[in-house]
């Protein structure tokens, strides 16, 4: 596969990086500590077309793919401004609607994704199901022409910033009587829908929420596609989620290593820079190599997805997410260590990344579940769970 970036992608990378640096990590941290959102950055990214790079051009988007969206995610993170909602709204929700929404849904919703004026949260995780999406207990049942949805969701990002929520529920298969997944688009102020904020030890301007759905009534048009689109629609969003999360992790790692390299090349002790010592330089070099390897896997996964090779893209997306999460955790930890005590201060801008990169080894799919997947589906081992 050819991973050489086109001139257009290089231009996108440069332009998004410039926007991210205009705001910078200080802006990101200040917003998070104040309990505010990165509204200005989001709005400007939308006006410039960066949020809609993967939306079809007929709906006002850039007409690109997940490769382009991954570039946006990575470069904003590399500037110290990782935006989780890029993963949730453009990568998951917009992709699902573009691929599986009906003509009316695409016409109504995609222009808003393209310019950033529409933000959609994604609700799949449940308290009891954990990583087992086959145990989802949120159920949608017909009531005349409407649907009634009941259940609970947890760790749902950005609900307070969203206009709507894409909810994964289960409906009864008329042929088998079994439950099967289906996706519904709900307004955030729908009667019967309540939310409760989760207190997290992660410095982020984007909050996590518990959702309670008590017979939330939605019209037939809230169902994305049709009742048989559920599983394909769900997976059409999960692979972009993993790819863009991986890109955000890689960007965060790049930011941390850039801060560390700048510090170690100028901080002088005993008459020479601390970066001249192999005990400092080698851990940084090792982390840099791991980040670059992860970036190659991200590029492969995005390329496969954009080529329509969904099975191969799924494997690569899992590997990319695993590799980038490990690389980011290593990079941030190393950056803190080479800063010494300064690494734990807000001023030097690396400890502020610690919670997020640690969470990246858990969500949106844990490293252990990815290892299970690779062992079973790549190496042919017996299923272990």
GROMACS .gro file of C-alpha atoms in nm:
model
  385
    1UNK     CA    1   0.000   0.000   0.000
    2UNK     CA    2   0.117   0.352  -0.078
    3UNK     CA    3   0.114   0.574   0.231
    4UNK     CA    4   0.258   0.878   0.054
    5UNK     CA    5   0.033   1.172   0.130
    6UNK     CA    6  -0.109   1.368  -0.158
    7UNK     CA    7  -0.037   1.742  -0.179
    8UNK     CA    8  -0.400   1.805  -0.079
    9UNK     CA    9  -0.364   1.597   0.236
   10UNK     CA   10  -0.038   1.768   0.327
   11UNK     CA   11  -0.209   2.103   0.284
   12UNK     CA   12  -0.495   1.987   0.506
   13UNK     CA   13  -0.249   1.867   0.769
   14UNK     CA   14  -0.061   2.199   0.765
   15UNK     CA   15  -0.377   2.410   0.777
   16UNK     CA   16  -0.537   2.216   1.062
   17UNK     CA   17  -0.210   2.224   1.255
   18UNK     CA   18  -0.197   2.601   1.216
   19UNK     CA   19  -0.552   2.633   1.348
   20UNK     CA   20  -0.472   2.413   1.646
   21UNK     CA   21  -0.161   2.615   1.732
   22UNK     CA   22  -0.363   2.936   1.710
   23UNK     CA   23  -0.556   2.813   2.015
   24UNK     CA   24  -0.295   2.587   2.175
   25UNK     CA   25  -0.281   2.363   2.478
   26UNK     CA   26  -0.316   2.653   2.719
   27UNK     CA   27  -0.658   2.731   2.572
   28UNK     CA   28  -0.757   2.364   2.597
   29UNK     CA   29  -0.649   2.335   2.961
   30UNK     CA   30  -0.812   2.664   3.063
   31UNK     CA   31  -1.144   2.558   2.911
   32UNK     CA   32  -1.131   2.218   3.078
   33UNK     CA   33  -1.045   2.359   3.422
   34UNK     CA   34  -1.320   2.620   3.395
   35UNK     CA   35  -1.578   2.355   3.306
   36UNK     CA   36  -1.626   2.515   2.966
   37UNK     CA   37  -1.617   2.381   2.612
   38UNK     CA   38  -1.383   2.455   2.322
   39UNK     CA   39  -1.670   2.628   2.143
   40UNK     CA   40  -1.457   2.881   1.956
   41UNK     CA   41  -1.220   2.619   1.816
   42UNK     CA   42  -1.507   2.392   1.715
   43UNK     CA   43  -1.692   2.676   1.541
   44UNK     CA   44  -1.385   2.792   1.351
   45UNK     CA   45  -1.296   2.438   1.246
   46UNK     CA   46  -1.652   2.406   1.117
   47UNK     CA   47  -1.638   2.731   0.921
   48UNK     CA   48  -1.311   2.625   0.761
   49UNK     CA   49  -1.462   2.291   0.657
   50UNK     CA   50  -1.239   2.070   0.872
   51UNK     CA   51  -1.524   1.906   1.065
   52UNK     CA   52  -1.692   1.803   0.741
   53UNK     CA   53  -1.395   1.672   0.543
   54UNK     CA   54  -1.546   1.323   0.525
   55UNK     CA   55  -1.902   1.434   0.450
   56UNK     CA   56  -2.002   1.383   0.082
   57UNK     CA   57  -1.953   1.701  -0.120
   58UNK     CA   58  -2.314   1.696  -0.241
   59UNK     CA   59  -2.414   1.786   0.116
   60UNK     CA   60  -2.156   2.061   0.156
   61UNK     CA   61  -1.874   1.847   0.290
   62UNK     CA   62  -1.521   1.795   0.170
   63UNK     CA   63  -1.597   1.468  -0.007
   64UNK     CA   64  -1.297   1.297   0.153
   65UNK     CA   65  -1.278   0.989   0.367
   66UNK     CA   66  -1.179   0.873   0.712
   67UNK     CA   67  -0.818   0.933   0.607
   68UNK     CA   68  -0.886   1.307   0.590
   69UNK     CA   69  -1.083   1.308   0.914
   70UNK     CA   70  -0.802   1.120   1.089
   71UNK     CA   71  -0.563   1.393   0.974
   72UNK     CA   72  -0.786   1.656   1.134
   73UNK     CA   73  -0.804   1.459   1.460
   74UNK     CA   74  -0.430   1.401   1.470
   75UNK     CA   75  -0.319   1.754   1.389
   76UNK     CA   76  -0.548   1.924   1.641
   77UNK     CA   77  -0.420   1.682   1.906
   78UNK     CA   78  -0.061   1.744   1.797
   79UNK     CA   79  -0.124   2.113   1.865
   80UNK     CA   80  -0.242   2.029   2.218
   81UNK     CA   81  -0.615   2.047   2.143
   82UNK     CA   82  -0.751   1.690   2.117
   83UNK     CA   83  -1.125   1.712   2.046
   84UNK     CA   84  -1.313   1.396   2.144
   85UNK     CA   85  -1.631   1.517   1.975
   86UNK     CA   86  -1.454   1.482   1.638
   87UNK     CA   87  -1.465   1.109   1.700
   88UNK     CA   88  -1.823   1.106   1.824
   89UNK     CA   89  -2.003   1.335   1.580
   90UNK     CA   90  -1.822   1.344   1.240
   91UNK     CA   91  -1.654   1.001   1.258
   92UNK     CA   92  -1.935   0.790   1.403
   93UNK     CA   93  -2.268   0.967   1.360
   94UNK     CA   94  -2.207   1.139   1.026
   95UNK     CA   95  -2.058   0.824   0.876
   96UNK     CA   96  -2.350   0.610   0.990
   97UNK     CA   97  -2.605   0.854   0.849
   98UNK     CA   98  -2.415   0.904   0.521
   99UNK     CA   99  -2.395   0.527   0.464
  100UNK     CA  100  -2.723   0.403   0.608
  101UNK     CA  101  -2.960   0.695   0.648
  102UNK     CA  102  -3.244   0.731   0.403
  103UNK     CA  103  -3.253   1.015   0.150
  104UNK     CA  104  -3.453   1.244   0.380
  105UNK     CA  105  -3.220   1.184   0.674
  106UNK     CA  106  -2.909   1.251   0.467
  107UNK     CA  107  -3.054   1.572   0.321
  108UNK     CA  108  -3.165   1.699   0.662
  109UNK     CA  109  -2.859   1.609   0.869
  110UNK     CA  110  -2.542   1.592   0.662
  111UNK     CA  111  -2.518   1.967   0.581
  112UNK     CA  112  -2.511   2.035   0.956
  113UNK     CA  113  -2.230   1.786   1.003
  114UNK     CA  114  -2.046   1.948   0.713
  115UNK     CA  115  -2.032   2.296   0.868
  116UNK     CA  116  -2.024   2.189   1.232
  117UNK     CA  117  -2.360   2.340   1.320
  118UNK     CA  118  -2.499   1.995   1.408
  119UNK     CA  119  -2.338   1.787   1.682
  120UNK     CA  120  -2.456   1.436   1.758
  121UNK     CA  121  -2.355   1.225   2.060
  122UNK     CA  122  -2.333   0.846   2.036
  123UNK     CA  123  -2.486   0.620   2.302
  124UNK     CA  124  -2.391   0.253   2.297
  125UNK     CA  125  -2.216   0.167   2.627
  126UNK     CA  126  -2.430   0.036   2.912
  127UNK     CA  127  -2.353  -0.021   3.281
  128UNK     CA  128  -2.411  -0.397   3.277
  129UNK     CA  129  -2.298  -0.484   2.925
  130UNK     CA  130  -1.946  -0.340   2.938
  131UNK     CA  131  -1.755  -0.455   2.630
  132UNK     CA  132  -2.023  -0.711   2.541
  133UNK     CA  133  -2.242  -0.519   2.297
  134UNK     CA  134  -2.453  -0.833   2.248
  135UNK     CA  135  -2.590  -0.782   2.601
  136UNK     CA  136  -2.731  -0.436   2.542
  137UNK     CA  137  -3.050  -0.400   2.744
  138UNK     CA  138  -3.185  -0.080   2.589
  139UNK     CA  139  -3.494  -0.186   2.397
  140UNK     CA  140  -3.711  -0.013   2.137
  141UNK     CA  141  -4.064  -0.137   2.085
  142UNK     CA  142  -4.330  -0.023   1.843
  143UNK     CA  143  -4.628   0.179   1.960
  144UNK     CA  144  -4.839   0.251   1.655
  145UNK     CA  145  -4.623   0.441   1.410
  146UNK     CA  146  -4.385   0.549   1.686
  147UNK     CA  147  -4.109   0.380   1.884
  148UNK     CA  148  -4.074   0.372   2.262
  149UNK     CA  149  -3.716   0.340   2.386
  150UNK     CA  150  -3.617   0.238   2.739
  151UNK     CA  151  -3.282   0.164   2.898
  152UNK     CA  152  -2.964   0.312   3.044
  153UNK     CA  153  -2.640   0.428   2.888
  154UNK     CA  154  -2.311   0.529   3.048
  155UNK     CA  155  -1.986   0.704   2.951
  156UNK     CA  156  -2.164   0.899   2.679
  157UNK     CA  157  -1.943   1.185   2.562
  158UNK     CA  158  -2.052   1.541   2.499
  159UNK     CA  159  -2.426   1.508   2.560
  160UNK     CA  160  -2.432   1.864   2.694
  161UNK     CA  161  -2.279   1.987   2.367
  162UNK     CA  162  -2.497   1.781   2.136
  163UNK     CA  163  -2.817   1.862   1.950
  164UNK     CA  164  -2.914   1.497   1.915
  165UNK     CA  165  -2.808   1.155   2.036
  166UNK     CA  166  -2.760   0.847   1.819
  167UNK     CA  167  -2.882   0.567   2.045
  168UNK     CA  168  -2.811   0.197   1.992
  169UNK     CA  169  -3.114  -0.004   2.105
  170UNK     CA  170  -3.250  -0.348   2.027
  171UNK     CA  171  -3.570  -0.438   1.848
  172UNK     CA  172  -3.750  -0.768   1.813
  173UNK     CA  173  -3.685  -0.961   1.493
  174UNK     CA  174  -4.029  -1.058   1.364
  175UNK     CA  175  -3.894  -1.374   1.202
  176UNK     CA  176  -3.696  -1.513   1.497
  177UNK     CA  177  -3.829  -1.327   1.800
  178UNK     CA  178  -3.472  -1.243   1.896
  179UNK     CA  179  -3.344  -0.896   1.968
  180UNK     CA  180  -3.128  -0.723   1.708
  181UNK     CA  181  -2.954  -0.383   1.715
  182UNK     CA  182  -3.110  -0.072   1.566
  183UNK     CA  183  -3.001   0.292   1.569
  184UNK     CA  184  -3.231   0.581   1.658
  185UNK     CA  185  -3.169   0.956   1.648
  186UNK     CA  186  -3.317   1.135   1.949
  187UNK     CA  187  -3.331   1.505   2.037
  188UNK     CA  188  -3.140   1.577   2.358
  189UNK     CA  189  -3.452   1.728   2.515
  190UNK     CA  190  -3.682   1.437   2.435
  191UNK     CA  191  -3.943   1.373   2.710
  192UNK     CA  192  -3.841   1.072   2.917
  193UNK     CA  193  -3.468   1.125   2.853
  194UNK     CA  194  -3.268   1.240   3.156
  195UNK     CA  195  -2.894   1.269   3.209
  196UNK     CA  196  -2.650   1.275   3.496
  197UNK     CA  197  -2.290   1.393   3.472
  198UNK     CA  198  -2.013   1.151   3.562
  199UNK     CA  199  -1.722   1.289   3.763
  200UNK     CA  200  -1.405   1.187   3.580
  201UNK     CA  201  -1.035   1.220   3.669
  202UNK     CA  202  -0.955   1.329   3.314
  203UNK     CA  203  -0.874   1.685   3.217
  204UNK     CA  204  -1.106   1.744   2.924
  205UNK     CA  205  -1.354   2.009   2.810
  206UNK     CA  206  -1.586   1.725   2.704
  207UNK     CA  207  -1.794   1.563   2.977
  208UNK     CA  208  -1.915   1.207   3.028
  209UNK     CA  209  -2.277   1.128   3.106
  210UNK     CA  210  -2.518   0.866   3.229
  211UNK     CA  211  -2.841   0.855   3.029
  212UNK     CA  212  -3.177   0.723   3.144
  213UNK     CA  213  -3.441   0.649   2.881
  214UNK     CA  214  -3.791   0.592   3.017
  215UNK     CA  215  -4.029   0.518   2.728
  216UNK     CA  216  -3.878   0.790   2.514
  217UNK     CA  217  -4.119   0.830   2.224
  218UNK     CA  218  -3.974   0.895   1.880
  219UNK     CA  219  -4.140   0.888   1.537
  220UNK     CA  220  -4.073   0.622   1.277
  221UNK     CA  221  -3.834   0.859   1.100
  222UNK     CA  222  -3.597   0.848   1.397
  223UNK     CA  223  -3.487   0.499   1.296
  224UNK     CA  224  -3.170   0.525   1.087
  225UNK     CA  225  -3.222   0.336   0.765
  226UNK     CA  226  -3.454   0.045   0.843
  227UNK     CA  227  -3.476  -0.229   1.103
  228UNK     CA  228  -3.231  -0.448   0.911
  229UNK     CA  229  -2.965  -0.178   0.887
  230UNK     CA  230  -2.874  -0.198   1.256
  231UNK     CA  231  -2.567  -0.421   1.261
  232UNK     CA  232  -2.409  -0.298   0.935
  233UNK     CA  233  -2.481   0.062   1.035
  234UNK     CA  234  -2.329   0.010   1.378
  235UNK     CA  235  -2.005  -0.133   1.242
  236UNK     CA  236  -1.981   0.133   0.974
  237UNK     CA  237  -1.938   0.378   1.262
  238UNK     CA  238  -1.723   0.170   1.498
  239UNK     CA  239  -1.428   0.129   1.262
  240UNK     CA  240  -1.401   0.507   1.197
  241UNK     CA  241  -1.429   0.554   1.574
  242UNK     CA  242  -1.126   0.333   1.637
  243UNK     CA  243  -0.926   0.495   1.355
  244UNK     CA  244  -0.992   0.853   1.465
  245UNK     CA  245  -0.934   0.772   1.832
  246UNK     CA  246  -0.602   0.622   1.725
  247UNK     CA  247  -0.520   0.937   1.529
  248UNK     CA  248  -0.603   1.156   1.827
  249UNK     CA  249  -0.377   0.943   2.047
  250UNK     CA  250  -0.094   0.968   1.796
  251UNK     CA  251  -0.133   1.344   1.781
  252UNK     CA  252  -0.129   1.370   2.159
  253UNK     CA  253   0.187   1.162   2.167
  254UNK     CA  254   0.349   1.390   1.911
  255UNK     CA  255   0.260   1.694   2.119
  256UNK     CA  256   0.409   1.540   2.433
  257UNK     CA  257   0.732   1.438   2.259
  258UNK     CA  258   0.766   1.781   2.099
  259UNK     CA  259   0.740   1.944   2.442
  260UNK     CA  260   0.987   1.695   2.584
  261UNK     CA  261   1.240   1.733   2.303
  262UNK     CA  262   1.227   2.109   2.328
  263UNK     CA  263   1.288   2.091   2.700
  264UNK     CA  264   1.570   1.835   2.698
  265UNK     CA  265   1.757   2.011   2.418
  266UNK     CA  266   1.772   2.339   2.613
  267UNK     CA  267   1.773   2.236   2.980
  268UNK     CA  268   2.141   2.237   3.086
  269UNK     CA  269   2.274   2.066   3.398
  270UNK     CA  270   2.642   2.018   3.476
  271UNK     CA  271   2.740   2.215   3.171
  272UNK     CA  272   2.552   2.018   2.906
  273UNK     CA  273   2.193   1.966   2.796
  274UNK     CA  274   2.014   1.677   2.960
  275UNK     CA  275   1.920   1.545   2.615
  276UNK     CA  276   2.286   1.468   2.553
  277UNK     CA  277   2.261   1.183   2.803
  278UNK     CA  278   2.146   0.852   2.657
  279UNK     CA  279   1.941   0.785   2.970
  280UNK     CA  280   1.723   1.076   2.862
  281UNK     CA  281   1.756   1.064   2.483
  282UNK     CA  282   1.700   0.690   2.431
  283UNK     CA  283   1.359   0.671   2.602
  284UNK     CA  284   1.244   0.966   2.391
  285UNK     CA  285   1.377   0.805   2.073
  286UNK     CA  286   1.207   0.477   2.163
  287UNK     CA  287   0.875   0.653   2.219
  288UNK     CA  288   0.915   0.840   1.888
  289UNK     CA  289   0.962   0.514   1.701
  290UNK     CA  290   0.652   0.361   1.861
  291UNK     CA  291   0.446   0.666   1.763
  292UNK     CA  292   0.563   0.652   1.402
  293UNK     CA  293   0.483   0.280   1.381
  294UNK     CA  294   0.135   0.350   1.516
  295UNK     CA  295   0.085   0.625   1.258
  296UNK     CA  296   0.162   0.378   0.980
  297UNK     CA  297  -0.106   0.142   1.108
  298UNK     CA  298  -0.354   0.430   1.132
  299UNK     CA  299  -0.281   0.520   0.769
  300UNK     CA  300  -0.330   0.156   0.667
  301UNK     CA  301  -0.658   0.122   0.854
  302UNK     CA  302  -0.798   0.446   0.713
  303UNK     CA  303  -0.690   0.353   0.361
  304UNK     CA  304  -0.857   0.013   0.385
  305UNK     CA  305  -1.176   0.165   0.523
  306UNK     CA  306  -1.191   0.429   0.249
  307UNK     CA  307  -1.136   0.155  -0.011
  308UNK     CA  308  -1.445  -0.029   0.116
  309UNK     CA  309  -1.245  -0.324   0.249
  310UNK     CA  310  -1.445  -0.344   0.571
  311UNK     CA  311  -1.320  -0.679   0.701
  312UNK     CA  312  -0.955  -0.589   0.655
  313UNK     CA  313  -1.020  -0.238   0.787
  314UNK     CA  314  -1.172  -0.379   1.105
  315UNK     CA  315  -0.859  -0.575   1.186
  316UNK     CA  316  -0.631  -0.283   1.103
  317UNK     CA  317  -0.847  -0.038   1.298
  318UNK     CA  318  -0.821  -0.252   1.609
  319UNK     CA  319  -0.445  -0.281   1.568
  320UNK     CA  320  -0.411   0.093   1.507
  321UNK     CA  321  -0.612   0.174   1.817
  322UNK     CA  322  -0.402  -0.064   2.028
  323UNK     CA  323  -0.068   0.059   1.893
  324UNK     CA  324  -0.150   0.427   1.923
  325UNK     CA  325  -0.289   0.398   2.276
  326UNK     CA  326   0.025   0.219   2.393
  327UNK     CA  327   0.249   0.467   2.213
  328UNK     CA  328   0.065   0.768   2.355
  329UNK     CA  329   0.080   0.636   2.711
  330UNK     CA  330   0.452   0.571   2.669
  331UNK     CA  331   0.516   0.912   2.511
  332UNK     CA  332   0.335   1.110   2.778
  333UNK     CA  333   0.491   0.913   3.063
  334UNK     CA  334   0.838   0.959   2.911
  335UNK     CA  335   0.777   1.330   2.853
  336UNK     CA  336   0.681   1.376   3.217
  337UNK     CA  337   0.985   1.182   3.336
  338UNK     CA  338   1.242   1.379   3.135
  339UNK     CA  339   1.093   1.705   3.265
  340UNK     CA  340   1.159   1.595   3.621
  341UNK     CA  341   0.949   1.786   3.872
  342UNK     CA  342   0.853   2.035   3.603
  343UNK     CA  343   0.670   1.753   3.427
  344UNK     CA  344   0.404   1.752   3.695
  345UNK     CA  345   0.324   2.121   3.664
  346UNK     CA  346   0.050   2.268   3.450
  347UNK     CA  347   0.293   2.518   3.299
  348UNK     CA  348   0.496   2.260   3.109
  349UNK     CA  349   0.187   2.104   2.951
  350UNK     CA  350   0.252   1.731   2.967
  351UNK     CA  351   0.097   1.603   3.292
  352UNK     CA  352  -0.232   1.753   3.173
  353UNK     CA  353  -0.241   1.475   2.911
  354UNK     CA  354  -0.196   1.186   3.151
  355UNK     CA  355  -0.559   1.098   3.226
  356UNK     CA  356  -0.667   1.107   2.864
  357UNK     CA  357  -0.392   0.880   2.731
  358UNK     CA  358  -0.451   0.634   3.013
  359UNK     CA  359  -0.819   0.626   2.924
  360UNK     CA  360  -0.718   0.557   2.565
  361UNK     CA  361  -0.599   0.212   2.668
  362UNK     CA  362  -0.952   0.136   2.789
  363UNK     CA  363  -1.193   0.312   2.553
  364UNK     CA  364  -1.360   0.281   2.312
  365UNK     CA  365  -1.242  -0.080   2.321
  366UNK     CA  366  -0.997  -0.212   2.577
  367UNK     CA  367  -0.650  -0.335   2.488
  368UNK     CA  368  -0.745  -0.679   2.624
  369UNK     CA  369  -1.044  -0.711   2.390
  370UNK     CA  370  -0.824  -0.612   2.096
  371UNK     CA  371  -0.572  -0.880   2.193
  372UNK     CA  372  -0.861  -1.128   2.212
  373UNK     CA  373  -0.970  -1.023   1.863
  374UNK     CA  374  -0.625  -1.056   1.711
  375UNK     CA  375  -0.560  -1.391   1.879
  376UNK     CA  376  -0.889  -1.533   1.754
  377UNK     CA  377  -0.935  -1.376   1.411
  378UNK     CA  378  -0.575  -1.327   1.297
  379UNK     CA  379  -0.389  -1.609   1.470
  380UNK     CA  380  -0.673  -1.862   1.464
  381UNK     CA  381  -0.683  -1.931   1.838
  382UNK     CA  382  -0.989  -2.060   2.022
  383UNK     CA  383  -1.219  -1.789   2.153
  384UNK     CA  384  -1.120  -1.709   2.512
  385UNK     CA  385  -1.431  -1.532   2.641
   0.00000   0.00000   0.00000
